[in-house]
Amino acid sequence: MVDRFGREINYMRISVTDRCNLRCLYCMPEEGIDYKLTHKDILSLEELARLTRVAASVGIKKVRLTGGEPLVRKNIEKLVEYIAEIPEIDDIALTTNGVKFKVMATRLKKAGLKRVNFSLDSLKPERFSYITRGGDIKPVMEGIFTALELGLNPIKINTVVIKGFNDDEVLEFAKLAYDYPLHIRFIEFMPVGDIKFWNEDKLIKSEKIKSRIEHEFELALPDKIVGSGPAKYFKLRGGQGSVGFISPMSNHFCGECNRIRLTADGKLRGCLYSKEEVDLMEAIKQNANDDELAEIFLEAINNKPRHHNFGSGWGKENERKMYQIGG
Ligand code: SAM
Ligand code: SF4
């Protein structure tokens, strides 16, 4: 399916829950969220699988499970299994904080999980604990090494770079990509989520991070593109993995955007940063058939804006938070 700006939309991110077992400073409020979504407010695994089948019928080929923390959703492996059975879907990925990954990894792989992105903002245990408000880095690192052992590929690490907090660790992250077949993606800090924590002084642009890495490592263009996301990748000459840069602030990539987003409560969004959404949950409650659901998908794809507009203000534009829409 091609949208009105000529972009092929073939990727759906599904936020399977708004809950999380961490409380990252820039994402969630300290006291936790006031959980509005109860069991009956969220789509069942079977409904999520049905909607994914319908999405596949209008051109979706890749699915990513995210949240909140997707691994806290009960029986998430079952959803992976359902999606793996849809012939048009050729890629099932996961974005996780990694806390529960090690214990679930084998089951997830068996169910059909192809690849995983871990979020990791510091390699230092005390800093990790600070930014996640009390999280333990140990199971996360074990999760990353378990993914390597299981041969999931590619394994990406998302690192939000925050000036004065973790920008001094950029080279240590690059070293990790040098030593292991890991793809570290440095993400510019965006004014989304819990925006009380964001301010412009904490933003450090990708170009600056890249030039710091270039002082220590020789960067070269990769032989093949690692996934179809918004990152610009470079391999580290002589090393095993790569570094990538995601620059929503300094260089938006909306012209190449190929995605739609489904929330746990059944709303479909064309853009993370726009409040426009269509209601699939309501349609399911009204007993819509698959053709009617497909129409709703087409509507969301058609309504995808040309580009995001941070300028209009995340807080004003979005009643929902990042953990509710899916990062
Ligand atoms: N809990 C999972 C995790 O942390 O990977 C999935 C959901 S989380 C919202 C998805 C990603 O969004 C994480 O990598 C997180 O760092 C990123 N994220 C959240 N708020 C952000 C912000 N203000 N700027 C940049 N990235 C952000
Ligand atoms: Fe949870 Fe991910 Fe948000 Fe951190 S970034 S609080 S792990 S949803």
XYZ file of C-alpha atoms and ligand atoms in Angstrom:
362
model
C 0.000 0.000 0.000
C 1.407 3.356 -1.037
C 0.240 6.457 0.843
C -0.610 9.827 -0.711
C 3.015 10.937 -0.471
C 4.298 7.908 -2.374
C 5.643 6.036 0.653
C 5.181 2.274 0.739
C 3.656 1.363 4.098
C 4.718 -2.170 4.999
C 5.666 -2.035 8.678
C 3.428 -2.099 11.755
C 4.547 -1.515 15.307
C 2.248 -2.992 17.896
C 2.272 -1.674 21.440
C 1.059 -4.741 23.308
C 0.832 -3.071 26.713
C 1.257 0.332 28.357
C 2.823 -1.270 31.426
C 6.492 -1.529 32.193
C 8.810 -3.068 34.771
C 11.142 -0.038 34.601
C 10.509 3.673 35.037
C 12.927 5.483 32.742
C 13.200 9.125 33.724
C 12.393 10.432 30.250
C 9.564 8.017 29.601
C 7.419 7.417 32.675
C 6.482 9.426 35.740
C 8.152 8.354 38.976
C 5.099 7.105 40.795
C 4.246 4.955 37.799
C 1.406 5.585 35.465
C -2.190 5.774 36.482
C -3.101 2.601 34.692
C -6.149 3.447 32.726
C -6.080 0.317 30.648
C -7.632 -2.670 32.308
C -7.825 -6.162 30.876
C -11.066 -5.422 29.058
C -9.717 -2.176 27.560
C -6.943 -3.903 25.679
C -7.065 -6.118 22.632
C -6.726 -9.814 23.378
C -3.828 -11.692 21.790
C -6.310 -13.247 19.368
C -7.657 -9.816 18.395
C -4.121 -8.513 17.897
C -3.400 -11.510 15.681
C -6.594 -10.940 13.692
C -5.751 -7.277 13.159
C -2.253 -8.247 12.051
C -3.785 -10.619 9.487
C -5.959 -7.775 8.205
C -2.935 -5.454 8.154
C -1.052 -8.067 6.135
C -3.908 -8.073 3.625
C -3.300 -4.345 2.972
C 0.453 -4.698 2.591
C 2.076 -4.977 6.029
C 5.050 -7.349 5.870
C 7.001 -6.518 9.028
C 5.796 -6.400 12.595
C 7.519 -5.136 15.710
C 6.188 -5.754 19.212
C 6.828 -2.933 21.628
C 5.169 -1.118 24.503
C 5.430 -0.232 27.418
C 7.491 -3.328 27.986
C 6.222 -6.071 25.658
C 7.672 -8.891 27.746
C 5.406 -8.080 30.691
C 2.351 -8.913 28.549
C 1.152 -12.371 29.589
C 1.670 -15.110 26.975
C 3.378 -12.780 24.534
C 5.036 -15.847 22.943
C 1.575 -16.926 21.830
C 1.165 -13.677 19.878
C 4.566 -14.191 18.236
C 3.397 -17.656 17.237
C 0.110 -16.365 15.790
C 1.915 -13.702 13.775
C 4.539 -16.165 12.538
C 1.685 -18.157 10.971
C 0.651 -15.250 8.720
C 2.295 -15.994 5.362
C 2.659 -12.357 4.234
C 4.587 -11.392 7.382
C 8.264 -12.070 6.804
C 9.744 -10.339 9.839
C 8.777 -10.351 13.525
C 10.888 -8.213 15.816
C 10.791 -7.055 19.401
C 11.861 -3.879 21.188
C 12.532 -4.573 24.856
C 14.304 -3.207 27.882
C 15.773 -6.712 28.146
C 15.026 -7.319 31.831
C 12.980 -10.475 31.148
C 14.553 -11.457 27.848
C 17.002 -14.091 29.062
C 14.361 -16.258 30.684
C 11.971 -15.942 27.741
C 14.450 -16.009 24.856
C 14.250 -19.651 23.845
C 10.447 -19.669 23.886
C 10.315 -16.455 21.858
C 12.710 -17.765 19.258
C 10.822 -21.036 19.009
C 7.594 -19.088 18.535
C 9.117 -17.310 15.528
C 10.864 -14.190 16.801
C 13.499 -13.177 14.237
C 15.281 -10.294 15.873
C 15.418 -8.028 18.858
C 16.288 -4.441 19.759
C 17.411 -3.807 23.316
C 17.198 -0.386 24.907
C 20.257 0.427 26.963
C 21.269 3.947 27.885
C 24.289 3.228 30.070
C 26.832 0.462 30.560
C 27.490 1.610 34.115
C 25.335 -0.187 36.709
C 24.736 2.921 38.878
C 23.811 5.083 35.905
C 21.554 2.429 34.496
C 19.831 2.229 37.844
C 19.493 6.035 37.940
C 17.983 6.461 34.483
C 15.605 3.509 34.907
C 14.766 4.480 38.505
C 16.103 1.380 40.180
C 16.654 -1.112 37.345
C 19.399 -3.744 37.431
C 21.673 -3.872 34.385
C 22.797 -7.482 34.982
C 19.801 -9.333 33.494
C 19.784 -6.896 30.570
C 23.400 -7.649 29.650
C 22.713 -11.364 30.108
C 19.723 -10.983 27.792
C 21.872 -9.378 25.097
C 24.433 -12.187 25.283
C 21.675 -14.798 25.244
C 20.334 -13.241 22.030
C 23.841 -13.517 20.545
C 24.116 -17.160 21.609
C 20.736 -17.950 20.067
C 21.852 -16.444 16.783
C 19.078 -13.847 16.572
C 20.182 -11.452 13.880
C 20.577 -8.537 13.697
C 20.710 -7.567 17.376
C 20.406 -3.827 17.818
C 20.929 -1.711 20.891
C 19.054 1.575 21.193
C 20.913 4.190 23.176
C 19.307 7.554 23.762
C 22.170 10.002 24.095
C 21.566 12.625 26.771
C 24.140 15.389 27.123
C 25.798 15.412 30.529
C 24.348 12.027 31.405
C 25.760 9.363 29.099
C 27.496 11.129 26.207
C 30.843 10.212 27.814
C 30.011 6.526 27.183
C 29.680 6.770 23.420
C 33.092 5.192 22.817
C 32.401 2.347 25.231
C 29.229 1.571 23.311
C 31.149 1.721 20.027
C 33.708 -0.685 21.511
C 30.895 -3.117 22.249
C 29.961 -3.016 18.565
C 33.599 -3.511 17.679
C 33.943 -6.598 19.871
C 30.579 -8.244 19.134
C 28.175 -8.438 16.181
C 25.939 -5.826 17.765
C 24.484 -2.772 16.068
C 24.466 0.191 18.408
C 22.016 2.903 17.423
C 22.538 6.298 18.992
C 19.216 8.110 19.181
C 18.795 11.845 19.532
C 16.858 12.694 22.647
C 13.352 13.793 21.625
C 10.799 15.970 23.417
C 8.358 13.087 23.763
C 7.287 10.898 26.666
C 7.706 12.505 30.070
C 8.717 15.888 28.679
C 9.446 17.315 32.135
C 12.828 15.578 31.862
C 13.602 16.874 28.348
C 15.193 20.187 27.596
C 17.148 21.434 24.641
C 20.429 21.493 26.580
C 20.243 17.703 26.923
C 20.115 17.212 23.168
C 23.307 16.142 21.442
C 23.169 15.836 17.698
C 24.156 12.699 15.797
C 26.913 14.481 13.856
C 28.709 15.258 17.100
C 28.443 11.686 18.361
C 29.693 10.394 15.031
C 32.726 12.674 15.017
C 33.663 11.544 18.540
C 33.562 7.929 17.376
C 35.598 8.781 14.276
C 38.444 9.929 16.501
C 38.886 6.368 17.754
C 37.442 4.109 15.067
C 37.533 4.045 11.310
C 33.977 4.155 10.018
C 32.995 2.695 6.669
C 29.722 2.237 4.839
C 28.219 -1.196 5.535
C 28.213 -3.936 2.882
C 24.507 -4.389 3.391
C 21.836 -2.320 5.072
C 20.999 -3.575 8.568
C 17.179 -3.590 8.624
C 14.895 -0.998 7.078
C 14.685 1.529 9.899
C 15.586 5.202 10.040
C 19.197 4.715 11.223
C 22.238 5.557 9.105
C 24.767 2.788 9.738
C 28.532 2.545 9.582
C 30.659 -0.493 10.188
C 33.692 -0.220 12.410
C 36.645 -1.279 10.315
C 38.182 -4.431 11.764
C 35.247 -4.879 14.146
C 32.205 -7.132 14.141
C 29.196 -4.879 14.489
C 28.193 -1.389 13.482
C 27.117 1.953 14.823
C 24.001 3.732 13.609
C 22.544 7.175 14.126
C 18.877 8.008 14.432
C 18.400 11.727 14.065
C 14.742 12.689 14.422
C 15.736 16.119 15.736
C 18.504 17.172 13.378
C 17.357 15.426 10.238
C 13.851 14.019 10.202
C 13.350 10.906 8.111
C 9.614 11.200 7.509
C 10.072 11.014 3.734
C 11.123 7.383 4.149
C 8.621 6.493 6.877
C 7.063 3.098 6.158
C 5.152 2.497 9.387
C 1.845 2.560 11.171
C 1.270 1.967 14.881
C -1.339 -0.081 16.678
C -1.867 0.608 20.384
C -2.809 -1.930 23.035
C -6.301 -0.420 23.241
C -6.883 -0.824 19.539
C -6.159 2.625 18.130
C -4.279 2.898 14.881
C -1.914 5.804 14.256
C -0.152 6.938 11.133
C 2.461 8.932 13.029
C 3.932 8.737 16.532
C 3.847 12.515 16.835
C 0.367 13.276 15.600
C -2.753 12.732 17.660
C -4.780 11.467 14.677
C -5.934 7.901 15.273
C -8.680 5.543 14.157
C -10.503 3.163 16.462
C -10.201 -0.527 15.634
C -11.294 -1.659 19.098
C -14.656 0.061 18.623
C -15.019 -1.521 15.181
C -14.333 -4.962 16.653
C -16.948 -4.329 19.358
C -19.405 -3.424 16.573
C -18.650 -6.804 14.945
C -16.897 -5.340 11.909
C -15.831 -7.961 9.393
C -12.289 -8.198 8.015
C -13.096 -6.075 4.951
C -14.423 -3.302 7.159
C -11.336 -3.502 9.342
C -9.147 -3.345 6.234
C -10.948 -0.103 5.275
C -9.963 1.378 8.632
C -6.328 0.443 8.030
C -6.478 2.155 4.651
C -7.955 5.255 6.265
C -5.055 5.439 8.774
C -2.518 4.966 5.983
C -4.196 7.678 3.933
C -4.165 10.057 6.869
C -0.436 9.668 7.493
C 0.969 13.198 7.635
C 3.826 14.193 5.338
C 6.104 14.773 8.327
C 6.037 15.098 12.095
C 5.819 18.419 13.828
C 7.577 18.491 17.180
C 7.162 22.258 17.025
C 3.463 21.995 17.790
C 4.453 20.472 21.152
C 4.200 16.865 22.212
C 2.259 17.800 25.321
C -0.373 19.747 23.442
C -0.671 17.392 20.520
C -0.677 14.122 22.381
C -2.835 13.111 25.255
C -1.024 9.807 25.134
C 2.485 9.097 26.301
C 5.254 7.248 24.485
C 4.744 4.087 26.556
C 1.079 4.098 25.516
C 1.707 4.494 21.803
C 4.810 2.368 21.614
C 8.312 3.739 21.139
N 10.126 -0.843 26.951
C 10.705 -1.085 25.686
C 12.105 -0.508 25.609
O 12.473 0.308 26.462
O 12.810 -0.906 24.673
C 9.886 -0.622 24.501
C 9.194 0.708 24.607
S 10.250 2.134 24.743
C 9.082 3.437 24.837
C 10.931 2.184 23.113
C 12.127 3.068 22.903
O 11.734 4.434 22.950
C 13.263 2.920 23.908
O 14.449 2.618 23.211
C 13.372 4.276 24.538
O 14.693 4.603 24.882
C 12.839 5.154 23.418
N 12.428 6.464 23.904
C 11.506 6.736 24.847
N 11.430 8.066 25.068
C 12.344 8.658 24.229
C 12.761 9.990 23.995
N 12.232 11.023 24.656
N 13.717 10.230 23.060
C 14.273 9.196 22.378
N 13.917 7.909 22.552
C 12.974 7.633 23.488
Fe 9.751 1.215 30.166
Fe 10.883 1.313 27.760
Fe 9.722 3.507 28.828
Fe 11.975 2.622 29.891
S 11.715 3.378 27.776
S 10.110 3.202 31.037
S 11.797 0.461 29.639
S 8.696 1.653 28.235
